[in-house]
Amino acid sequence: MKSKIRLIGSILIISVLGFSCTPRIFNRNDLIINEKTDSSKTKSFRIDGYYYHKTESLDFLKEIPKQGGGVKKLADSEFKRKEIEALILYSNGYLYCSDNLLISTEIEVNRSTESDLERLNHYDSVLIQFEHDLKNNHFASRPKNGRKSDIWNWGVYKVDNDSILIQYYRNELGDYYLIEQTGVIQNDSTLTILSEREYKSPNSKGYYMTLEKIYKFKHLDSKPDSTNYIMMNEDKFGQ
């Protein structure tokens, strides 16, 4: 009897742990899957590449190696890491949004010298690394596995005259919640995002965060395929 109770208890524990480790996708009905734009509405702006927004953040490094030996102490306000946020828009209304791209492996893993930091910590370096990752399929390979986690950073967009509405999924502690942004198409190579709301927020239905993020266009000879988790499971989204 005791062995049966222990067995049942073990099964329950395994079931609970298994469920808690399974990613959950929220806000499925709020995704505008049936309103996403089509190729006829993308003629007013370019999509043969990607859009990027420049930003920066204070780095957590307190010291870096100096050429010739020794270390240089860094004040908290001294080193600001250059970052970009990128948008890849497709003619079928899907998009990939990459948050806070930065030069990380060379600076953090290899503990680059001061001259290396100065050389690498530029927006051009971040763009070069991003394009290298795109060409090597680092961003496009995940969605074809069909796992829930493959929804990360994928979404859709809708164009209405010069207005654009963007929705994509962001990872929050292992689960995926919808992010919505609204903006304006300034010209064929500039987008300005004016507001954002997180559906995870308790007041998300009526709360918008005001922004002014300018995205500039950069051409690519080719970009990753748009196949993604949402596309493979369209019947599970929208009203």
PDB file of C-alpha atoms in Angstrom:
ATOM      1  CA  MET A   1       0.000   0.000   0.000  1.00  0.00           C
ATOM      2  CA  LYS A   2       2.786   2.395   0.977  1.00  0.00           C
ATOM      3  CA  SER A   3       4.655   1.576  -2.228  1.00  0.00           C
ATOM      4  CA  LYS A   4       1.532   2.422  -4.256  1.00  0.00           C
ATOM      5  CA  ILE A   5       1.164   5.750  -2.431  1.00  0.00           C
ATOM      6  CA  ARG A   6       4.819   6.539  -3.089  1.00  0.00           C
ATOM      7  CA  LEU A   7       4.385   5.609  -6.754  1.00  0.00           C
ATOM      8  CA  ILE A   8       1.303   7.812  -7.126  1.00  0.00           C
ATOM      9  CA  GLY A   9       3.097  10.667  -5.356  1.00  0.00           C
ATOM     10  CA  SER A  10       6.097  10.338  -7.663  1.00  0.00           C
ATOM     11  CA  ILE A  11       3.843  10.387 -10.728  1.00  0.00           C
ATOM     12  CA  LEU A  12       2.086  13.538  -9.486  1.00  0.00           C
ATOM     13  CA  ILE A  13       5.386  15.286  -8.787  1.00  0.00           C
ATOM     14  CA  ILE A  14       6.732  14.375 -12.237  1.00  0.00           C
ATOM     15  CA  SER A  15       3.495  15.561 -13.852  1.00  0.00           C
ATOM     16  CA  VAL A  16       3.595  18.892 -12.017  1.00  0.00           C
ATOM     17  CA  LEU A  17       7.263  19.423 -12.857  1.00  0.00           C
ATOM     18  CA  GLY A  18       6.637  18.484 -16.474  1.00  0.00           C
ATOM     19  CA  PHE A  19       3.752  20.933 -16.746  1.00  0.00           C
ATOM     20  CA  SER A  20       5.676  23.733 -15.058  1.00  0.00           C
ATOM     21  CA  CYS A  21       8.570  23.243 -17.500  1.00  0.00           C
ATOM     22  CA  THR A  22       6.340  23.392 -20.582  1.00  0.00           C
ATOM     23  CA  PRO A  23       6.313  26.865 -22.185  1.00  0.00           C
ATOM     24  CA  ARG A  24       2.909  28.542 -22.390  1.00  0.00           C
ATOM     25  CA  ILE A  25       1.789  30.936 -25.104  1.00  0.00           C
ATOM     26  CA  PHE A  26      -0.653  33.595 -23.935  1.00  0.00           C
ATOM     27  CA  ASN A  27      -2.831  36.168 -25.726  1.00  0.00           C
ATOM     28  CA  ARG A  28      -3.478  33.921 -28.724  1.00  0.00           C
ATOM     29  CA  ASN A  29      -6.864  35.518 -29.421  1.00  0.00           C
ATOM     30  CA  ASP A  30      -5.339  39.007 -29.407  1.00  0.00           C
ATOM     31  CA  LEU A  31      -2.971  38.289 -32.286  1.00  0.00           C
ATOM     32  CA  ILE A  32      -4.196  39.990 -35.473  1.00  0.00           C
ATOM     33  CA  ILE A  33      -3.445  36.915 -37.553  1.00  0.00           C
ATOM     34  CA  ASN A  34      -6.419  37.567 -39.863  1.00  0.00           C
ATOM     35  CA  GLU A  35      -5.540  41.248 -40.326  1.00  0.00           C
ATOM     36  CA  LYS A  36      -1.836  40.991 -41.073  1.00  0.00           C
ATOM     37  CA  THR A  37      -0.717  42.907 -44.126  1.00  0.00           C
ATOM     38  CA  ASP A  38      -0.059  41.472 -47.564  1.00  0.00           C
ATOM     39  CA  SER A  39       2.408  42.343 -50.309  1.00  0.00           C
ATOM     40  CA  SER A  40       0.054  44.907 -51.889  1.00  0.00           C
ATOM     41  CA  LYS A  41       0.450  47.142 -48.806  1.00  0.00           C
ATOM     42  CA  THR A  42       4.235  46.987 -48.526  1.00  0.00           C
ATOM     43  CA  LYS A  43       4.956  49.110 -51.600  1.00  0.00           C
ATOM     44  CA  SER A  44       5.255  52.307 -49.541  1.00  0.00           C
ATOM     45  CA  PHE A  45       8.328  51.066 -47.664  1.00  0.00           C
ATOM     46  CA  ARG A  46      11.215  48.701 -48.277  1.00  0.00           C
ATOM     47  CA  ILE A  47      11.321  45.158 -46.947  1.00  0.00           C
ATOM     48  CA  ASP A  48      14.350  43.830 -48.870  1.00  0.00           C
ATOM     49  CA  GLY A  49      16.461  43.948 -45.728  1.00  0.00           C
ATOM     50  CA  TYR A  50      15.870  44.934 -42.106  1.00  0.00           C
ATOM     51  CA  TYR A  51      15.193  47.974 -39.925  1.00  0.00           C
ATOM     52  CA  TYR A  52      17.306  48.840 -36.894  1.00  0.00           C
ATOM     53  CA  HIS A  53      17.061  51.218 -33.946  1.00  0.00           C
ATOM     54  CA  LYS A  54      20.178  52.435 -32.133  1.00  0.00           C
ATOM     55  CA  THR A  55      20.299  52.388 -28.351  1.00  0.00           C
ATOM     56  CA  GLU A  56      22.839  51.942 -25.563  1.00  0.00           C
ATOM     57  CA  SER A  57      23.057  50.712 -21.975  1.00  0.00           C
ATOM     58  CA  LEU A  58      25.506  50.948 -19.106  1.00  0.00           C
ATOM     59  CA  ASP A  59      27.823  47.957 -19.078  1.00  0.00           C
ATOM     60  CA  PHE A  60      28.256  45.840 -15.963  1.00  0.00           C
ATOM     61  CA  LEU A  61      32.001  45.379 -16.498  1.00  0.00           C
ATOM     62  CA  LYS A  62      33.969  46.941 -13.627  1.00  0.00           C
ATOM     63  CA  GLU A  63      37.410  46.468 -15.151  1.00  0.00           C
ATOM     64  CA  ILE A  64      39.032  45.417 -18.406  1.00  0.00           C
ATOM     65  CA  PRO A  65      42.540  44.163 -19.275  1.00  0.00           C
ATOM     66  CA  LYS A  66      44.956  46.812 -20.504  1.00  0.00           C
ATOM     67  CA  GLN A  67      47.308  46.211 -23.365  1.00  0.00           C
ATOM     68  CA  GLY A  68      50.736  45.524 -21.929  1.00  0.00           C
ATOM     69  CA  GLY A  69      49.339  44.147 -18.672  1.00  0.00           C
ATOM     70  CA  GLY A  70      47.292  45.252 -15.709  1.00  0.00           C
ATOM     71  CA  VAL A  71      43.657  46.298 -15.653  1.00  0.00           C
ATOM     72  CA  LYS A  72      41.727  49.490 -16.089  1.00  0.00           C
ATOM     73  CA  LYS A  73      38.950  50.273 -13.610  1.00  0.00           C
ATOM     74  CA  LEU A  74      35.657  51.320 -15.200  1.00  0.00           C
ATOM     75  CA  ALA A  75      33.253  53.753 -13.591  1.00  0.00           C
ATOM     76  CA  ASP A  76      29.577  52.803 -13.895  1.00  0.00           C
ATOM     77  CA  SER A  77      28.944  55.725 -16.214  1.00  0.00           C
ATOM     78  CA  GLU A  78      32.125  55.325 -18.231  1.00  0.00           C
ATOM     79  CA  PHE A  79      31.337  52.476 -20.601  1.00  0.00           C
ATOM     80  CA  LYS A  80      28.045  52.504 -22.476  1.00  0.00           C
ATOM     81  CA  ARG A  81      27.525  49.459 -24.636  1.00  0.00           C
ATOM     82  CA  LYS A  82      26.181  50.117 -28.115  1.00  0.00           C
ATOM     83  CA  GLU A  83      23.099  48.030 -28.958  1.00  0.00           C
ATOM     84  CA  ILE A  84      20.534  47.771 -31.728  1.00  0.00           C
ATOM     85  CA  GLU A  85      16.974  46.524 -31.956  1.00  0.00           C
ATOM     86  CA  ALA A  86      16.146  45.006 -35.342  1.00  0.00           C
ATOM     87  CA  LEU A  87      12.948  44.327 -37.292  1.00  0.00           C
ATOM     88  CA  ILE A  88      12.735  41.977 -40.250  1.00  0.00           C
ATOM     89  CA  LEU A  89       9.469  42.498 -42.128  1.00  0.00           C
ATOM     90  CA  TYR A  90       8.151  40.043 -44.714  1.00  0.00           C
ATOM     91  CA  SER A  91       5.715  40.593 -47.586  1.00  0.00           C
ATOM     92  CA  ASN A  92       3.326  37.971 -46.131  1.00  0.00           C
ATOM     93  CA  GLY A  93       2.725  40.055 -42.981  1.00  0.00           C
ATOM     94  CA  TYR A  94       5.073  38.150 -40.658  1.00  0.00           C
ATOM     95  CA  LEU A  95       7.994  39.702 -38.820  1.00  0.00           C
ATOM     96  CA  TYR A  96      10.961  38.881 -36.634  1.00  0.00           C
ATOM     97  CA  CYS A  97      11.874  41.346 -33.878  1.00  0.00           C
ATOM     98  CA  SER A  98      15.279  41.049 -32.254  1.00  0.00           C
ATOM     99  CA  ASP A  99      15.710  42.968 -28.996  1.00  0.00           C
ATOM    100  CA  ASN A 100      18.945  44.505 -27.740  1.00  0.00           C
ATOM    101  CA  LEU A 101      21.527  43.018 -30.059  1.00  0.00           C
ATOM    102  CA  LEU A 102      25.081  43.719 -28.956  1.00  0.00           C
ATOM    103  CA  ILE A 103      28.681  42.647 -29.252  1.00  0.00           C
ATOM    104  CA  SER A 104      28.826  40.185 -26.384  1.00  0.00           C
ATOM    105  CA  THR A 105      30.995  37.146 -27.093  1.00  0.00           C
ATOM    106  CA  GLU A 106      34.165  39.034 -27.906  1.00  0.00           C
ATOM    107  CA  ILE A 107      33.841  41.479 -25.002  1.00  0.00           C
ATOM    108  CA  GLU A 108      32.571  39.229 -22.208  1.00  0.00           C
ATOM    109  CA  VAL A 109      33.875  35.753 -23.002  1.00  0.00           C
ATOM    110  CA  ASN A 110      37.334  36.682 -24.214  1.00  0.00           C
ATOM    111  CA  ARG A 111      37.638  39.697 -21.876  1.00  0.00           C
ATOM    112  CA  SER A 112      38.935  41.922 -24.636  1.00  0.00           C
ATOM    113  CA  THR A 113      41.549  44.552 -24.015  1.00  0.00           C
ATOM    114  CA  GLU A 114      40.766  48.240 -23.812  1.00  0.00           C
ATOM    115  CA  SER A 115      41.665  48.799 -27.476  1.00  0.00           C
ATOM    116  CA  ASP A 116      39.431  45.865 -28.477  1.00  0.00           C
ATOM    117  CA  LEU A 117      36.526  47.384 -26.553  1.00  0.00           C
ATOM    118  CA  GLU A 118      36.975  50.697 -28.299  1.00  0.00           C
ATOM    119  CA  ARG A 119      37.219  48.935 -31.658  1.00  0.00           C
ATOM    120  CA  LEU A 120      34.195  46.661 -31.175  1.00  0.00           C
ATOM    121  CA  ASN A 121      31.813  48.889 -29.260  1.00  0.00           C
ATOM    122  CA  HIS A 122      30.338  50.595 -32.321  1.00  0.00           C
ATOM    123  CA  TYR A 123      26.986  50.281 -34.026  1.00  0.00           C
ATOM    124  CA  ASP A 124      28.676  49.119 -37.230  1.00  0.00           C
ATOM    125  CA  SER A 125      30.208  46.192 -35.324  1.00  0.00           C
ATOM    126  CA  VAL A 126      26.800  45.175 -33.965  1.00  0.00           C
ATOM    127  CA  LEU A 127      25.247  45.369 -37.437  1.00  0.00           C
ATOM    128  CA  ILE A 128      28.052  43.266 -38.911  1.00  0.00           C
ATOM    129  CA  GLN A 129      27.552  40.591 -36.243  1.00  0.00           C
ATOM    130  CA  PHE A 130      23.774  40.626 -36.738  1.00  0.00           C
ATOM    131  CA  GLU A 131      24.113  40.183 -40.496  1.00  0.00           C
ATOM    132  CA  HIS A 132      26.661  37.406 -39.941  1.00  0.00           C
ATOM    133  CA  ASP A 133      24.153  35.589 -37.707  1.00  0.00           C
ATOM    134  CA  LEU A 134      21.414  36.050 -40.310  1.00  0.00           C
ATOM    135  CA  LYS A 135      23.570  34.634 -43.095  1.00  0.00           C
ATOM    136  CA  ASN A 136      24.455  31.651 -40.925  1.00  0.00           C
ATOM    137  CA  ASN A 137      20.775  31.011 -40.189  1.00  0.00           C
ATOM    138  CA  HIS A 138      21.106  31.538 -36.426  1.00  0.00           C
ATOM    139  CA  PHE A 139      17.751  33.311 -36.241  1.00  0.00           C
ATOM    140  CA  ALA A 140      15.844  31.366 -38.880  1.00  0.00           C
ATOM    141  CA  SER A 141      16.667  27.770 -37.914  1.00  0.00           C
ATOM    142  CA  ARG A 142      14.631  27.586 -34.682  1.00  0.00           C
ATOM    143  CA  PRO A 143      11.107  28.168 -36.054  1.00  0.00           C
ATOM    144  CA  LYS A 144      11.179  25.048 -38.219  1.00  0.00           C
ATOM    145  CA  ASN A 145      11.425  22.727 -35.219  1.00  0.00           C
ATOM    146  CA  GLY A 146       7.762  23.297 -34.329  1.00  0.00           C
ATOM    147  CA  ARG A 147       8.341  23.829 -30.602  1.00  0.00           C
ATOM    148  CA  LYS A 148       6.430  26.461 -28.633  1.00  0.00           C
ATOM    149  CA  SER A 149       9.675  28.187 -27.774  1.00  0.00           C
ATOM    150  CA  ASP A 150      10.167  28.814 -31.492  1.00  0.00           C
ATOM    151  CA  ILE A 151       7.585  31.599 -31.269  1.00  0.00           C
ATOM    152  CA  TRP A 152      10.126  33.794 -29.472  1.00  0.00           C
ATOM    153  CA  ASN A 153      10.395  37.208 -31.214  1.00  0.00           C
ATOM    154  CA  TRP A 154       8.109  36.195 -34.106  1.00  0.00           C
ATOM    155  CA  GLY A 155       4.881  38.008 -34.887  1.00  0.00           C
ATOM    156  CA  VAL A 156       2.807  39.841 -37.469  1.00  0.00           C
ATOM    157  CA  TYR A 157       2.209  43.412 -38.608  1.00  0.00           C
ATOM    158  CA  LYS A 158      -0.555  45.445 -40.176  1.00  0.00           C
ATOM    159  CA  VAL A 159      -0.246  48.509 -42.413  1.00  0.00           C
ATOM    160  CA  ASP A 160      -2.987  51.109 -42.811  1.00  0.00           C
ATOM    161  CA  ASN A 161      -1.883  54.006 -45.040  1.00  0.00           C
ATOM    162  CA  ASP A 162       1.148  55.430 -43.185  1.00  0.00           C
ATOM    163  CA  SER A 163       0.376  53.682 -39.870  1.00  0.00           C
ATOM    164  CA  ILE A 164       1.895  50.391 -38.794  1.00  0.00           C
ATOM    165  CA  LEU A 165       0.854  48.047 -35.971  1.00  0.00           C
ATOM    166  CA  ILE A 166       3.349  45.421 -34.835  1.00  0.00           C
ATOM    167  CA  GLN A 167       2.721  42.382 -32.631  1.00  0.00           C
ATOM    168  CA  TYR A 168       5.283  39.808 -31.561  1.00  0.00           C
ATOM    169  CA  TYR A 169       5.904  37.366 -28.713  1.00  0.00           C
ATOM    170  CA  ARG A 170       8.476  38.007 -26.002  1.00  0.00           C
ATOM    171  CA  ASN A 171       9.794  35.496 -23.490  1.00  0.00           C
ATOM    172  CA  GLU A 172       8.919  36.255 -19.864  1.00  0.00           C
ATOM    173  CA  LEU A 173      10.302  33.702 -17.380  1.00  0.00           C
ATOM    174  CA  GLY A 174       9.868  30.855 -19.852  1.00  0.00           C
ATOM    175  CA  ASP A 175       6.379  31.778 -21.069  1.00  0.00           C
ATOM    176  CA  TYR A 176       5.443  33.890 -24.080  1.00  0.00           C
ATOM    177  CA  TYR A 177       3.358  37.049 -23.987  1.00  0.00           C
ATOM    178  CA  LEU A 178       2.274  39.407 -26.731  1.00  0.00           C
ATOM    179  CA  ILE A 179       3.943  42.780 -27.260  1.00  0.00           C
ATOM    180  CA  GLU A 180       2.130  45.384 -29.361  1.00  0.00           C
ATOM    181  CA  GLN A 181       3.688  48.485 -30.912  1.00  0.00           C
ATOM    182  CA  THR A 182       2.192  51.260 -33.022  1.00  0.00           C
ATOM    183  CA  GLY A 183       4.065  53.593 -35.287  1.00  0.00           C
ATOM    184  CA  VAL A 184       4.290  55.657 -38.446  1.00  0.00           C
ATOM    185  CA  ILE A 185       5.921  54.953 -41.810  1.00  0.00           C
ATOM    186  CA  GLN A 186       7.933  58.146 -42.330  1.00  0.00           C
ATOM    187  CA  ASN A 187       9.226  57.216 -45.781  1.00  0.00           C
ATOM    188  CA  ASP A 188      10.306  54.116 -47.700  1.00  0.00           C
ATOM    189  CA  SER A 189      13.273  53.531 -45.365  1.00  0.00           C
ATOM    190  CA  THR A 190      12.270  54.946 -41.959  1.00  0.00           C
ATOM    191  CA  LEU A 191       9.796  53.710 -39.345  1.00  0.00           C
ATOM    192  CA  THR A 192       9.035  55.487 -36.082  1.00  0.00           C
ATOM    193  CA  ILE A 193       7.557  53.442 -33.206  1.00  0.00           C
ATOM    194  CA  LEU A 194       5.448  55.708 -31.000  1.00  0.00           C
ATOM    195  CA  SER A 195       3.918  53.397 -28.372  1.00  0.00           C
ATOM    196  CA  GLU A 196       4.156  49.944 -26.866  1.00  0.00           C
ATOM    197  CA  ARG A 197       2.074  47.798 -24.553  1.00  0.00           C
ATOM    198  CA  GLU A 198       2.803  44.493 -22.870  1.00  0.00           C
ATOM    199  CA  TYR A 199      -0.153  42.153 -22.645  1.00  0.00           C
ATOM    200  CA  LYS A 200       1.388  40.592 -19.540  1.00  0.00           C
ATOM    201  CA  SER A 201       0.810  43.833 -17.632  1.00  0.00           C
ATOM    202  CA  PRO A 202      -2.394  43.777 -15.506  1.00  0.00           C
ATOM    203  CA  ASN A 203      -3.593  46.989 -17.157  1.00  0.00           C
ATOM    204  CA  SER A 204      -2.362  46.093 -20.629  1.00  0.00           C
ATOM    205  CA  LYS A 205      -5.743  46.465 -22.335  1.00  0.00           C
ATOM    206  CA  GLY A 206      -5.742  50.191 -21.771  1.00  0.00           C
ATOM    207  CA  TYR A 207      -2.114  50.999 -21.014  1.00  0.00           C
ATOM    208  CA  TYR A 208       0.351  52.204 -23.600  1.00  0.00           C
ATOM    209  CA  MET A 209       3.934  53.262 -23.000  1.00  0.00           C
ATOM    210  CA  THR A 210       4.899  56.298 -25.072  1.00  0.00           C
ATOM    211  CA  LEU A 211       8.013  55.869 -27.164  1.00  0.00           C
ATOM    212  CA  GLU A 212       9.846  57.509 -30.021  1.00  0.00           C
ATOM    213  CA  LYS A 213      12.099  54.872 -31.527  1.00  0.00           C
ATOM    214  CA  ILE A 214      13.372  55.572 -35.024  1.00  0.00           C
ATOM    215  CA  TYR A 215      14.181  52.540 -37.170  1.00  0.00           C
ATOM    216  CA  LYS A 216      16.406  52.958 -40.228  1.00  0.00           C
ATOM    217  CA  PHE A 217      16.490  50.540 -43.151  1.00  0.00           C
ATOM    218  CA  LYS A 218      19.522  48.509 -44.249  1.00  0.00           C
ATOM    219  CA  HIS A 219      19.514  46.418 -47.410  1.00  0.00           C
ATOM    220  CA  LEU A 220      20.324  42.697 -47.461  1.00  0.00           C
ATOM    221  CA  ASP A 221      20.922  40.600 -50.554  1.00  0.00           C
ATOM    222  CA  SER A 222      18.962  37.805 -48.879  1.00  0.00           C
ATOM    223  CA  LYS A 223      17.258  37.251 -45.529  1.00  0.00           C
ATOM    224  CA  PRO A 224      16.022  34.219 -43.566  1.00  0.00           C
ATOM    225  CA  ASP A 225      12.887  32.384 -44.601  1.00  0.00           C
ATOM    226  CA  SER A 226       9.739  33.578 -42.819  1.00  0.00           C
ATOM    227  CA  THR A 227       8.570  30.113 -41.775  1.00  0.00           C
ATOM    228  CA  ASN A 228       7.756  30.325 -38.065  1.00  0.00           C
ATOM    229  CA  TYR A 229       5.689  28.745 -35.289  1.00  0.00           C
ATOM    230  CA  ILE A 230       2.697  31.058 -35.815  1.00  0.00           C
ATOM    231  CA  MET A 231       2.590  30.341 -39.539  1.00  0.00           C
ATOM    232  CA  MET A 232       2.673  26.616 -38.829  1.00  0.00           C
ATOM    233  CA  ASN A 233      -0.184  26.945 -36.318  1.00  0.00           C
ATOM    234  CA  GLU A 234      -2.342  29.771 -37.692  1.00  0.00           C
ATOM    235  CA  ASP A 235      -5.567  28.033 -36.655  1.00  0.00           C
ATOM    236  CA  LYS A 236      -4.511  28.397 -32.980  1.00  0.00           C
ATOM    237  CA  PHE A 237      -4.402  32.202 -33.113  1.00  0.00           C
ATOM    238  CA  GLY A 238      -6.845  35.039 -33.621  1.00  0.00           C
ATOM    239  CA  GLN A 239     -10.549  35.291 -32.863  1.00  0.00           C
TER     240      GLN A 239
END
